[in-house]
mmCIF file of N, CA and C in Angstrom:
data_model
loop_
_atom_site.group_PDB
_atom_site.id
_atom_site.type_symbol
_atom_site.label_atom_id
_atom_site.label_comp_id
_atom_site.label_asym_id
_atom_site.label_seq_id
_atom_site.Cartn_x
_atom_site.Cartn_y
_atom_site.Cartn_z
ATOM 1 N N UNK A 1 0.852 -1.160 0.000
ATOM 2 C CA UNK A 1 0.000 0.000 0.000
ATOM 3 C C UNK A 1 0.904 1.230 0.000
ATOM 4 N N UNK A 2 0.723 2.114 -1.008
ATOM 5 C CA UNK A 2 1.356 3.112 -0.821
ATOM 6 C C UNK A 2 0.536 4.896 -1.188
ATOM 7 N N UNK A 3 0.846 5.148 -0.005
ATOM 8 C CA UNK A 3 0.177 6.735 0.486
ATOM 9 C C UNK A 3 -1.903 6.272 0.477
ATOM 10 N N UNK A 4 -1.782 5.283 0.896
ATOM 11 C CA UNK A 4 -2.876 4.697 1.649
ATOM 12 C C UNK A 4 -3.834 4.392 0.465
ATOM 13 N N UNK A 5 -3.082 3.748 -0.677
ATOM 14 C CA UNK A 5 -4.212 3.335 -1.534
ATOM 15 C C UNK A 5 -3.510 2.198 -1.856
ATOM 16 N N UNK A 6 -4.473 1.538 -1.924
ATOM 17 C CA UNK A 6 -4.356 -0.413 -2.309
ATOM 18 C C UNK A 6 -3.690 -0.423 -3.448
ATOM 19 N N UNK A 7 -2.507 -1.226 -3.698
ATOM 20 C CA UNK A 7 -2.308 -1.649 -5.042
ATOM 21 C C UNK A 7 -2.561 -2.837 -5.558
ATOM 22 N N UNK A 8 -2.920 -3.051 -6.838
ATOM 23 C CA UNK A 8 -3.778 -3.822 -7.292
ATOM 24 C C UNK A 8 -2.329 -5.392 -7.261
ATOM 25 N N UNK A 9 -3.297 -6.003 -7.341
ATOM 26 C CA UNK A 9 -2.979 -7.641 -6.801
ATOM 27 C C UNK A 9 -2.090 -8.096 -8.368
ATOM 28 N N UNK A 10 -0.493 -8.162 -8.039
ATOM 29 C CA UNK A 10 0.013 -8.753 -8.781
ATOM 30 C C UNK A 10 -0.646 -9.779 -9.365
ATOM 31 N N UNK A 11 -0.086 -10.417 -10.691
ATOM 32 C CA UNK A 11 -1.191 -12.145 -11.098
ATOM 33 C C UNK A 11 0.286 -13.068 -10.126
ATOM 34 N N UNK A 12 1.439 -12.532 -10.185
ATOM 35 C CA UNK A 12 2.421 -14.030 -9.682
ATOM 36 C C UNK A 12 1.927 -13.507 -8.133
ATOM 37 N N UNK A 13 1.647 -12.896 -7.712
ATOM 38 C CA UNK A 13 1.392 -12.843 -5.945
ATOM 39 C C UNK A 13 -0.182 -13.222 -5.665
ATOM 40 N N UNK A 14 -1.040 -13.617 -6.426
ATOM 41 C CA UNK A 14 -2.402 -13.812 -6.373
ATOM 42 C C UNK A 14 -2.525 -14.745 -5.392
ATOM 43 N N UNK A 15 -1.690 -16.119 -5.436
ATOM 44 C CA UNK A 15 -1.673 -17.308 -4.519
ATOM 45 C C UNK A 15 -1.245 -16.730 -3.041
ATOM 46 N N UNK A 16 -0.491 -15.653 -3.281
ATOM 47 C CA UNK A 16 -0.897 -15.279 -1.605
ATOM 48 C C UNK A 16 -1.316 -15.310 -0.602
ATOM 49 N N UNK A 17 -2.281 -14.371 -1.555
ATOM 50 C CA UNK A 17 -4.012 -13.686 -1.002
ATOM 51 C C UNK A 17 -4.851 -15.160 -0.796
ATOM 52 N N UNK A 18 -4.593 -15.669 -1.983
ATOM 53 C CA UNK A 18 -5.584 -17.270 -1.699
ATOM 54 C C UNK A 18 -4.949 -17.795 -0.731
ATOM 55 N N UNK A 19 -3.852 -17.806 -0.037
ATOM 56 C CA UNK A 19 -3.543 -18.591 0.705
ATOM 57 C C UNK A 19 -3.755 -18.294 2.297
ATOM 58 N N UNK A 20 -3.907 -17.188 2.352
ATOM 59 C CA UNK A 20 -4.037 -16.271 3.614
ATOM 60 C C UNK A 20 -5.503 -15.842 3.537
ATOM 61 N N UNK A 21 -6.717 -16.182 2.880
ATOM 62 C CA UNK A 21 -7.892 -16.251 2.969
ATOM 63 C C UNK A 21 -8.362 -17.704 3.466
ATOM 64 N N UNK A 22 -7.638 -18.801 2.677
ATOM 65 C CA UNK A 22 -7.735 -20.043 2.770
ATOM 66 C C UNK A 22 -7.240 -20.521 4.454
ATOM 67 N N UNK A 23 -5.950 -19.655 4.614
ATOM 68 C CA UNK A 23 -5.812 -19.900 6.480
ATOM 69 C C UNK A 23 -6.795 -19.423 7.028
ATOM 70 N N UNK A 24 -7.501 -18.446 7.090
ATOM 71 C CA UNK A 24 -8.500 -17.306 7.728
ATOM 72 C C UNK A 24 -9.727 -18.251 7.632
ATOM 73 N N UNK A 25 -9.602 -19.043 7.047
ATOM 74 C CA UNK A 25 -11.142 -19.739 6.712
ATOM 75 C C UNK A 25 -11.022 -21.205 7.385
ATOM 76 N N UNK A 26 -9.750 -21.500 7.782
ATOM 77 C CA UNK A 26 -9.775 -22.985 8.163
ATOM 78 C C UNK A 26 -8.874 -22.815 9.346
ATOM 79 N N UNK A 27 -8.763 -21.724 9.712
ATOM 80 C CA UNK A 27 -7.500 -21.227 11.541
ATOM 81 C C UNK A 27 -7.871 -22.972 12.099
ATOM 82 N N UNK A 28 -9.042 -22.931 12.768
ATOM 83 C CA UNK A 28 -9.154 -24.016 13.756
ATOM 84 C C UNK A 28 -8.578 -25.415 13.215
ATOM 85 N N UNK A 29 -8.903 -25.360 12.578
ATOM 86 C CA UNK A 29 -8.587 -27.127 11.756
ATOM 87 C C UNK A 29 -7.217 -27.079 11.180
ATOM 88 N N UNK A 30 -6.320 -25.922 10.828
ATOM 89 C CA UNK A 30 -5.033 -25.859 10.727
ATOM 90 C C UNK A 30 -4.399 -26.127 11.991
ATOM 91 N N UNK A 31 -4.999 -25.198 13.239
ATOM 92 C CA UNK A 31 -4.130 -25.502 14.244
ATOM 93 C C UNK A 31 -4.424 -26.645 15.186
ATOM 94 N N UNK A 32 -5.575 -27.359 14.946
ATOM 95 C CA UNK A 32 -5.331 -28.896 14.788
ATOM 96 C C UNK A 32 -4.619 -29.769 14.738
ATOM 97 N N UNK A 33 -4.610 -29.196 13.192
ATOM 98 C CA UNK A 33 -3.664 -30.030 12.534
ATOM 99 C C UNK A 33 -2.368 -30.211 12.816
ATOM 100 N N UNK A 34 -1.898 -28.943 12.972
ATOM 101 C CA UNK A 34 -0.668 -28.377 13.905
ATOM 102 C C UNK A 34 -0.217 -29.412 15.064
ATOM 103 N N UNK A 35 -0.992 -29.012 15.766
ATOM 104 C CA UNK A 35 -0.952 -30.062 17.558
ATOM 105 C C UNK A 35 -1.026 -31.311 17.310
ATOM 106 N N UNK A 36 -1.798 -31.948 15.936
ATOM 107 C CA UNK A 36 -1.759 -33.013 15.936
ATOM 108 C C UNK A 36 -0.869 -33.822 15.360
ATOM 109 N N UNK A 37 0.137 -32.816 14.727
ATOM 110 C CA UNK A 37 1.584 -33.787 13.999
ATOM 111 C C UNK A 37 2.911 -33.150 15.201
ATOM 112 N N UNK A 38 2.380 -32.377 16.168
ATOM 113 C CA UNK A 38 3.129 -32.001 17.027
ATOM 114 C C UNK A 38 3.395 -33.717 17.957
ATOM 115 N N UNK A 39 1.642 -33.736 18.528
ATOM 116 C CA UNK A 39 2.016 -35.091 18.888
ATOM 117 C C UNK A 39 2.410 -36.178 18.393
ATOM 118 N N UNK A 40 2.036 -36.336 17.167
ATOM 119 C CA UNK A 40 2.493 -37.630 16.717
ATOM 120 C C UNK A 40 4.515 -37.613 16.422
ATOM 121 N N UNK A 41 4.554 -36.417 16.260
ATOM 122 C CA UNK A 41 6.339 -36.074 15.864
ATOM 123 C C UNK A 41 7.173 -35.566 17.070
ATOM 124 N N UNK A 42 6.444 -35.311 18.007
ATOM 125 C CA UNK A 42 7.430 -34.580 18.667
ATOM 126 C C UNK A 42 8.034 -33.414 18.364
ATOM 127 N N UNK A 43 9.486 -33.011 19.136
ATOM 128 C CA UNK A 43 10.080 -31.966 18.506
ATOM 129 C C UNK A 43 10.589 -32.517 17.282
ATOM 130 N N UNK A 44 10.337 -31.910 16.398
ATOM 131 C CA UNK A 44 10.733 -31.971 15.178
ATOM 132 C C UNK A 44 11.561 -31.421 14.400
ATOM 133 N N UNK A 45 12.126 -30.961 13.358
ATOM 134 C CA UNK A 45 12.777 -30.165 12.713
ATOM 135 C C UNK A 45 12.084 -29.697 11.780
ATOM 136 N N UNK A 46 10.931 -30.286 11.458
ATOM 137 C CA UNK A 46 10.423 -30.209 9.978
ATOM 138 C C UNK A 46 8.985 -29.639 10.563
ATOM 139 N N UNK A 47 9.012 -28.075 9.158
ATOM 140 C CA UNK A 47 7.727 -27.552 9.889
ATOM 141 C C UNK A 47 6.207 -27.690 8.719
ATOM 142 N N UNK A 48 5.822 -27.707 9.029
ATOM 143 C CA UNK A 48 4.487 -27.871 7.985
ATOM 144 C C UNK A 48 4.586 -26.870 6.985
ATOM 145 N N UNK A 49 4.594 -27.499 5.532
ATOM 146 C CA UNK A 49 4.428 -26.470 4.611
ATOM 147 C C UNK A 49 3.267 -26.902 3.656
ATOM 148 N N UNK A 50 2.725 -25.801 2.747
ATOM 149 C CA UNK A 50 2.063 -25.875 1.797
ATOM 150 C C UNK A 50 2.344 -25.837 0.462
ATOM 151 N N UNK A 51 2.382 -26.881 -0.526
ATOM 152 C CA UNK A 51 3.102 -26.288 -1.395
ATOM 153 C C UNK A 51 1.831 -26.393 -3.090
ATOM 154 N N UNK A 52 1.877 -25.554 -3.243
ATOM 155 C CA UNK A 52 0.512 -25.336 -4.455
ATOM 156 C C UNK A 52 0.621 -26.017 -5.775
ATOM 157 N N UNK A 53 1.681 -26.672 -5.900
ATOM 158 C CA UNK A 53 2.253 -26.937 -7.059
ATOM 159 C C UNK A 53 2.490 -28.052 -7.661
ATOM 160 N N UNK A 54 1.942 -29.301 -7.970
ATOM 161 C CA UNK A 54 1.298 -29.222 -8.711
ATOM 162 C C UNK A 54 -0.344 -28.734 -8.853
ATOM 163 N N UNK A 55 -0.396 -29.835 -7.531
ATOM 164 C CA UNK A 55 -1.839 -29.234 -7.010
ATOM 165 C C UNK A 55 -1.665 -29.314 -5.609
ATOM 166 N N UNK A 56 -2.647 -28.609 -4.817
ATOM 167 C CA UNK A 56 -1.798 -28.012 -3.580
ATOM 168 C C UNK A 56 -2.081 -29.161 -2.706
ATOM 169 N N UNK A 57 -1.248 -29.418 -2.007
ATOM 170 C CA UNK A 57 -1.036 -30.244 -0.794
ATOM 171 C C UNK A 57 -0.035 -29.994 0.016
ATOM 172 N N UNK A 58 -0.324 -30.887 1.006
ATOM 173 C CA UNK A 58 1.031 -30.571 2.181
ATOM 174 C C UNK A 58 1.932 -30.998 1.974
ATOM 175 N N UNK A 59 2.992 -30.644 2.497
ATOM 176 C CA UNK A 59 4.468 -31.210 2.547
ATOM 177 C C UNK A 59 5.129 -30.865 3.925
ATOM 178 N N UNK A 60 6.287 -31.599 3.970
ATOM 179 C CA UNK A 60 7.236 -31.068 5.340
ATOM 180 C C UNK A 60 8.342 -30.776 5.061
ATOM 181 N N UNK A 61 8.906 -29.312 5.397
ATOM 182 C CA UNK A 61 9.540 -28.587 5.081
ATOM 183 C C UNK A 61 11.036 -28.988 6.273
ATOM 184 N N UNK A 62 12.575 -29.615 6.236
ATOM 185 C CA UNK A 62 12.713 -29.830 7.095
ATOM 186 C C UNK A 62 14.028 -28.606 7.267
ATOM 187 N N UNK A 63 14.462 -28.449 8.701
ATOM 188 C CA UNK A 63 15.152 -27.256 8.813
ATOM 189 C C UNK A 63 16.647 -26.767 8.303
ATOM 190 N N UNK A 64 17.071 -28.309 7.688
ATOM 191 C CA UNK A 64 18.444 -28.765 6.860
ATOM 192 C C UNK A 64 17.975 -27.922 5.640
ATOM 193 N N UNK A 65 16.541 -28.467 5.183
ATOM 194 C CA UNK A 65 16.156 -27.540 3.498
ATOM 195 C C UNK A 65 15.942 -26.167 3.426
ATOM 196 N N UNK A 66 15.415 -25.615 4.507
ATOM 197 C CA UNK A 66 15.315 -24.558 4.849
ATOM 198 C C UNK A 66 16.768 -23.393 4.720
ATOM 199 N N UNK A 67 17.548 -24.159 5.589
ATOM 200 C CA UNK A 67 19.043 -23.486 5.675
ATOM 201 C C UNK A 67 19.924 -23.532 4.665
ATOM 202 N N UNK A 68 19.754 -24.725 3.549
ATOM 203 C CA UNK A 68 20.363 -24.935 2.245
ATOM 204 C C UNK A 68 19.742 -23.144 1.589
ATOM 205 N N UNK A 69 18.363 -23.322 1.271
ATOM 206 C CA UNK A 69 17.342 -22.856 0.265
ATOM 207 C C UNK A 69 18.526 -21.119 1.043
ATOM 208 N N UNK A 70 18.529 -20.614 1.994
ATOM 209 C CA UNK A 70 18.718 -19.536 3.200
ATOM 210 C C UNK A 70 20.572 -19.427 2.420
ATOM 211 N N UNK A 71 20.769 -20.596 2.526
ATOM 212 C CA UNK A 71 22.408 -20.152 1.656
ATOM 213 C C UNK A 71 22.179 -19.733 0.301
ATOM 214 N N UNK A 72 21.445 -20.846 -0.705
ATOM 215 C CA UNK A 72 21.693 -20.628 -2.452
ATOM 216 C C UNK A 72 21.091 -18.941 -2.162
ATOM 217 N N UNK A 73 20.450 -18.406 -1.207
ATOM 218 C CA UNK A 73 19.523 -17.027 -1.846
ATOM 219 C C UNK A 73 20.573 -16.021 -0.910
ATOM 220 N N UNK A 74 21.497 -16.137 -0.580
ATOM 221 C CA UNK A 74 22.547 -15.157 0.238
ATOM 222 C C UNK A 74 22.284 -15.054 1.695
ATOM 223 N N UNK A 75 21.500 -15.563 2.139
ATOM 224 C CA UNK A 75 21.006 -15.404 3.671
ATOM 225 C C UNK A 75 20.197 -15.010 3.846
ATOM 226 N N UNK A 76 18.835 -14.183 2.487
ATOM 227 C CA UNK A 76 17.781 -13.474 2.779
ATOM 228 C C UNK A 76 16.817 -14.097 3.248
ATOM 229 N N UNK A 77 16.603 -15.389 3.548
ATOM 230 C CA UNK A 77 15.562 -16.524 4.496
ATOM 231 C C UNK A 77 16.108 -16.373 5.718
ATOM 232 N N UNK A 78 16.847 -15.072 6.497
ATOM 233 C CA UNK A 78 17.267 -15.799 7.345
ATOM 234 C C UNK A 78 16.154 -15.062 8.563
ATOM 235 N N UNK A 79 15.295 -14.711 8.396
ATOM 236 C CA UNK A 79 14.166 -13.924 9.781
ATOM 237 C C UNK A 79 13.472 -15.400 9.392
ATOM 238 N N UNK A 80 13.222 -16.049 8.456
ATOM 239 C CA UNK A 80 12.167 -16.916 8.443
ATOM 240 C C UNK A 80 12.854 -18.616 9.373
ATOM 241 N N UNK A 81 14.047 -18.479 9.197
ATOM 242 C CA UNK A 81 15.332 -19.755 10.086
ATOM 243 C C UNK A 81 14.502 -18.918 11.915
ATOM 244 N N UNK A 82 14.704 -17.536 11.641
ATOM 245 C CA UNK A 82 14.597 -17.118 12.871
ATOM 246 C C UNK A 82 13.199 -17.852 13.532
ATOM 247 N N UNK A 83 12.549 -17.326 12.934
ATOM 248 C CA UNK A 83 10.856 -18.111 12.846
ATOM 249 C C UNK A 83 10.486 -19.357 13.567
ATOM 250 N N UNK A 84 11.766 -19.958 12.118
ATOM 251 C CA UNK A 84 11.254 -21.560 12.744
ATOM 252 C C UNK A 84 12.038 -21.861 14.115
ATOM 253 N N UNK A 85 13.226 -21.177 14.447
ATOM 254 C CA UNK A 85 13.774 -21.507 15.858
ATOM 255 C C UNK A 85 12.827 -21.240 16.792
ATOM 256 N N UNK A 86 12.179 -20.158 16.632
ATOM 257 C CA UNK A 86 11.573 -19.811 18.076
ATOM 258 C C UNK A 86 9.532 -20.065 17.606
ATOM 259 N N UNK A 87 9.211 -21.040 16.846
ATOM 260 C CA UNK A 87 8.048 -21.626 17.106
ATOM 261 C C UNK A 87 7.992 -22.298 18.413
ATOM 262 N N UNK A 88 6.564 -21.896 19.117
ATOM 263 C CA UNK A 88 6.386 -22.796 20.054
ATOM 264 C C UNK A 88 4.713 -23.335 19.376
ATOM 265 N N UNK A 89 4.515 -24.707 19.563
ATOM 266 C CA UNK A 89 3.224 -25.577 18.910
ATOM 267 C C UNK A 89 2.678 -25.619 19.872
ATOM 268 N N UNK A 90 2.664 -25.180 21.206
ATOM 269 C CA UNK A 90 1.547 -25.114 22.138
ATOM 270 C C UNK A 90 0.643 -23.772 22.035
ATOM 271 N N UNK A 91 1.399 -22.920 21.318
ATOM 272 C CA UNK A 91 0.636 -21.223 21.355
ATOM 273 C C UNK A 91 0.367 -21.292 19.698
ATOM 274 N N UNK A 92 1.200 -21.724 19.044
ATOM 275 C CA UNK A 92 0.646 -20.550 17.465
ATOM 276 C C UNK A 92 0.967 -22.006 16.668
ATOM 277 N N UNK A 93 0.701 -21.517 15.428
ATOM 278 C CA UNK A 93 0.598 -22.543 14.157
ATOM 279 C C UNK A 93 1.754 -21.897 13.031
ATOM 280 N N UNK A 94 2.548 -22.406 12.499
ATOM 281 C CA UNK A 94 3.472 -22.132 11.554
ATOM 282 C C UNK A 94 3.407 -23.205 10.567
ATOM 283 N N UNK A 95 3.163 -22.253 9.393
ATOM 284 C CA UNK A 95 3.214 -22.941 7.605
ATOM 285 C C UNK A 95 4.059 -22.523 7.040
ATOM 286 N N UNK A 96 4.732 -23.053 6.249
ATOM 287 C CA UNK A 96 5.383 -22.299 5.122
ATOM 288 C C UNK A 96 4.735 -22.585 3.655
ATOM 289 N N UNK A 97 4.212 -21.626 2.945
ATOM 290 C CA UNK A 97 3.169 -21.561 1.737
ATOM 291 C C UNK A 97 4.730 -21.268 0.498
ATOM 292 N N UNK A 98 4.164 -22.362 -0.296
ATOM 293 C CA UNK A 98 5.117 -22.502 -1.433
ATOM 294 C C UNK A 98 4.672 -22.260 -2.893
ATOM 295 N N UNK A 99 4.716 -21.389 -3.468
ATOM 296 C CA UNK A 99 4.461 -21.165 -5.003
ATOM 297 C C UNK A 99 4.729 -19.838 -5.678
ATOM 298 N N UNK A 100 4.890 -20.804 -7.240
ATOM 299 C CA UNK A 100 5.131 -19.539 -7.971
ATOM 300 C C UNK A 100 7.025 -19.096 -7.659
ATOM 301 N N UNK A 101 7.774 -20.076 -7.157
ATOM 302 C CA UNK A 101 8.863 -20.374 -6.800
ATOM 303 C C UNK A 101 9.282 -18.581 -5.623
ATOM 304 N N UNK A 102 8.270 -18.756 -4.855
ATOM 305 C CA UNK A 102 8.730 -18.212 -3.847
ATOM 306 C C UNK A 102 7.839 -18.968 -2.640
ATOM 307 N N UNK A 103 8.033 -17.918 -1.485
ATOM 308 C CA UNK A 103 7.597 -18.595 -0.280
ATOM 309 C C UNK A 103 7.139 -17.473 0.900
ATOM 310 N N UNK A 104 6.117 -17.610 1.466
ATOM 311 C CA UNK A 104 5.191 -17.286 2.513
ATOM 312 C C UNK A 104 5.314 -17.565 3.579
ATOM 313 N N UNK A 105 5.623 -17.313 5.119
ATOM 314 C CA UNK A 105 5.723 -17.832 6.367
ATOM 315 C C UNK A 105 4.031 -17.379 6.689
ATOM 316 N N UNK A 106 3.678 -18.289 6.940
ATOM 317 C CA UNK A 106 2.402 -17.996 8.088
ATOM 318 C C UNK A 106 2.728 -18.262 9.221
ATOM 319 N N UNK A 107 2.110 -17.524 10.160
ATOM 320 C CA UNK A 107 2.420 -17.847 11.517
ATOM 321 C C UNK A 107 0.820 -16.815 12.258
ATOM 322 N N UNK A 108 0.313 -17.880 12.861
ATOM 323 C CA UNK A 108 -0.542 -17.389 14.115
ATOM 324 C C UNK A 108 -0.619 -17.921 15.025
ATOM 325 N N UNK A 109 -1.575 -17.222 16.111
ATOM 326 C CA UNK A 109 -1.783 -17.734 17.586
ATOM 327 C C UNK A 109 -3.464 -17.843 17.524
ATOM 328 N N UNK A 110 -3.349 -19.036 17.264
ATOM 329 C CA UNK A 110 -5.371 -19.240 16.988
ATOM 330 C C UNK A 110 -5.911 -19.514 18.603
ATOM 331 N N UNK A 111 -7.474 -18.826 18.584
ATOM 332 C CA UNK A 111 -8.292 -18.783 19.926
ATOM 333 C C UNK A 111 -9.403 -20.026 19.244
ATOM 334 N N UNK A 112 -8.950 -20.763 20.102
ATOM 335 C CA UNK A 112 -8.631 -21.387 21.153
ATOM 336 C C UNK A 112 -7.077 -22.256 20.661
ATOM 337 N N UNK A 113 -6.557 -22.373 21.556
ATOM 338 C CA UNK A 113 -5.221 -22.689 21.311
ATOM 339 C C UNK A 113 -5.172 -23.790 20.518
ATOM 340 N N UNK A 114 -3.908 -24.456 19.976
ATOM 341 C CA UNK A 114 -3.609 -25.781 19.461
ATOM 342 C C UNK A 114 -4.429 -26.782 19.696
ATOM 343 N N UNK A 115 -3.934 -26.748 21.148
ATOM 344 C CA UNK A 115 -4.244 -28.655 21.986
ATOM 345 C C UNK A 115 -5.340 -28.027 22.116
ATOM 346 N N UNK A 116 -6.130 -27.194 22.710
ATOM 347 C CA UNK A 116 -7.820 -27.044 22.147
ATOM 348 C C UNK A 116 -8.539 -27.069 21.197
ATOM 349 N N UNK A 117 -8.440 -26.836 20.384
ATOM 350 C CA UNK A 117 -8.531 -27.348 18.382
ATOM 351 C C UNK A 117 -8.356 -28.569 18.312
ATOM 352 N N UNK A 118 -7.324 -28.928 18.668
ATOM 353 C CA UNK A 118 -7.141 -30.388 18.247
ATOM 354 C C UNK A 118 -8.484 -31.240 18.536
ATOM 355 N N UNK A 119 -8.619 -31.162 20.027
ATOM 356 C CA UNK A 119 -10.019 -31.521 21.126
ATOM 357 C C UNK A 119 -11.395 -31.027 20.515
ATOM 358 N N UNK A 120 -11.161 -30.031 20.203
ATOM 359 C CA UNK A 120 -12.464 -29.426 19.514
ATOM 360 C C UNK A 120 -12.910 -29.853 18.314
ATOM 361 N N UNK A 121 -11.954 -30.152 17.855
ATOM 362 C CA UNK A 121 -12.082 -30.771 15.930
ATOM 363 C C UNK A 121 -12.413 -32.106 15.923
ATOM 364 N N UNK A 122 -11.533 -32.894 16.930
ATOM 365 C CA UNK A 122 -12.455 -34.329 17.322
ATOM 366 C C UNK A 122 -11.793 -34.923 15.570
ATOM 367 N N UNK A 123 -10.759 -34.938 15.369
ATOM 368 C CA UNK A 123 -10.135 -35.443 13.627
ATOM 369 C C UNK A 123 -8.915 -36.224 14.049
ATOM 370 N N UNK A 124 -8.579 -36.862 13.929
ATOM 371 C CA UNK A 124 -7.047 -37.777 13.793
ATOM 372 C C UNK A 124 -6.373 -36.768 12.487
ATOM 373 N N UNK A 125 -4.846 -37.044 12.746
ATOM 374 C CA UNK A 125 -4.128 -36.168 11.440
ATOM 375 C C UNK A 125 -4.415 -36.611 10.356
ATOM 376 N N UNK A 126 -4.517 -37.717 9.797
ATOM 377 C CA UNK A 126 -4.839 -38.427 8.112
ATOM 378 C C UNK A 126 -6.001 -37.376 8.105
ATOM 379 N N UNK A 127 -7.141 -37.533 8.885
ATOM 380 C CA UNK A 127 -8.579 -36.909 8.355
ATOM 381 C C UNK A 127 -8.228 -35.583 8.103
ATOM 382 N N UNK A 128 -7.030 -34.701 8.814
ATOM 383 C CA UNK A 128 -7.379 -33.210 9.142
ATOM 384 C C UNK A 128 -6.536 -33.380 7.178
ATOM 385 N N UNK A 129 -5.481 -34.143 7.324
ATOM 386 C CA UNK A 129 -4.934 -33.720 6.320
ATOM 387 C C UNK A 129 -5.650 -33.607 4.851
ATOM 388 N N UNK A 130 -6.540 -34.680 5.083
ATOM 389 C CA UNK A 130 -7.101 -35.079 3.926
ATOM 390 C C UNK A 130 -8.272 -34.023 3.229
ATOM 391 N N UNK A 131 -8.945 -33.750 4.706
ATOM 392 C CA UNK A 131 -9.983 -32.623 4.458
ATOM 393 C C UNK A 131 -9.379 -31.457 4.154
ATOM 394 N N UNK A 132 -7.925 -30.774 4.811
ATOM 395 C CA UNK A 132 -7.718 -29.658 4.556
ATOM 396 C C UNK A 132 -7.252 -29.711 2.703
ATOM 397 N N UNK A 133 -6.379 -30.955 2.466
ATOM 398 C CA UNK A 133 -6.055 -30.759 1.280
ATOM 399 C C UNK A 133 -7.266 -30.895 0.125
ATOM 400 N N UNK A 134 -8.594 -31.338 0.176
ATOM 401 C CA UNK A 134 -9.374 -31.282 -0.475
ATOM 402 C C UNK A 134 -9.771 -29.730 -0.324
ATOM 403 N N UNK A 135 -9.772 -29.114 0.844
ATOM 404 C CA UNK A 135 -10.524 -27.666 0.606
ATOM 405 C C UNK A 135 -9.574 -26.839 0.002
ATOM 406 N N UNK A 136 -7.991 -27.164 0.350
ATOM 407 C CA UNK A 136 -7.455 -26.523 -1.001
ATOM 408 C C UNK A 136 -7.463 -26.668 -1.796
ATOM 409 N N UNK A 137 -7.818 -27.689 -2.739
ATOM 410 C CA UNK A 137 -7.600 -28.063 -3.672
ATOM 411 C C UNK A 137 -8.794 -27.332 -4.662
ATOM 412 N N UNK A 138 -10.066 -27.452 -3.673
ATOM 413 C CA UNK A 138 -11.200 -26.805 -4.126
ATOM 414 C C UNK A 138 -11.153 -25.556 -4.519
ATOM 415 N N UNK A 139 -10.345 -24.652 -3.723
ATOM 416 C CA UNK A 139 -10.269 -23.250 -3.723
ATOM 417 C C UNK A 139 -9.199 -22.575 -5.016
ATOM 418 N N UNK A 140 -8.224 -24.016 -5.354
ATOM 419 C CA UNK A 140 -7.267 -23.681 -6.386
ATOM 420 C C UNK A 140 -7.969 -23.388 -8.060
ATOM 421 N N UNK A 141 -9.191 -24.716 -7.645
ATOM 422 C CA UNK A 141 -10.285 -24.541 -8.902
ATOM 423 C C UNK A 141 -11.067 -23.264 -9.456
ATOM 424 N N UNK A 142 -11.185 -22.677 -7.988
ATOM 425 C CA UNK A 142 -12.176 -21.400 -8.315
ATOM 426 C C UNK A 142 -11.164 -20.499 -8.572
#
């Protein structure tokens, strides 16, 4: 935005916006999803990503690929290394959204927390995954 007027929506940044409408529309069942590969993984290295490409589904992003990707580009990934060090999966949800050969950090703190979502959603991870990747997939159509 500049001098307080919207600029119009690149076409290569469009998946963005879809992607950060698409979180806004599914917070609870992301951070679910979240808590629920928290438990099944533990601490992990590898953080949940999205990647749109061919057609969108999940992937796991792990913190070795991360720090490679953070060298080939000169170090300019490096607030997003910061990111993934200091996630905590009991308070907020972290994605990394992939397309159009760049990349998106999401990061929130959804009400009601993780491990409450998780409880609330009443889903095992296969189901959350399966449903979330069908509603993206839906949304890639429109």
């Amino acid at each position: 935005m500049m001098f307080g007027q919207p600029q119009p929506e690149r076409a290569e940044d469009r998946w963005k916006g879809q992607l950060a409408r698409f979180v806004k529309e599914n917070q609870q069942e992301l951070a679910a999803l979240s808590w629920g590969l928290f438990l099944e993984k533990g601490e992990s290295d590898e953080t949940l990503g999205i990647d749109l490409q061919p057609t969108p589904h999940f992937v796991f992003c792990p913190k070795s690929a991360i720090e490679k990707l953070n060298q080939n580009v000169d170090n300019y990934l490096q607030e997003i290394l910061g990111i993934v060090d200091n996630h905590q999966p009991d308070k907020d949800v972290l994605i990394i959204g992939i397309g159009n050969d760049q990349i998106k950090v999401i990061q929130f703190e959804p009400n009601p927390s993780p491990s409450v979502s998780f409880q609330e959603v009443g889903k095992d991870v296969d189901t959350l995954l399966d449903l979330l990747e069908g509603r993206l997939q839906e949304k890639a159509r429109k």
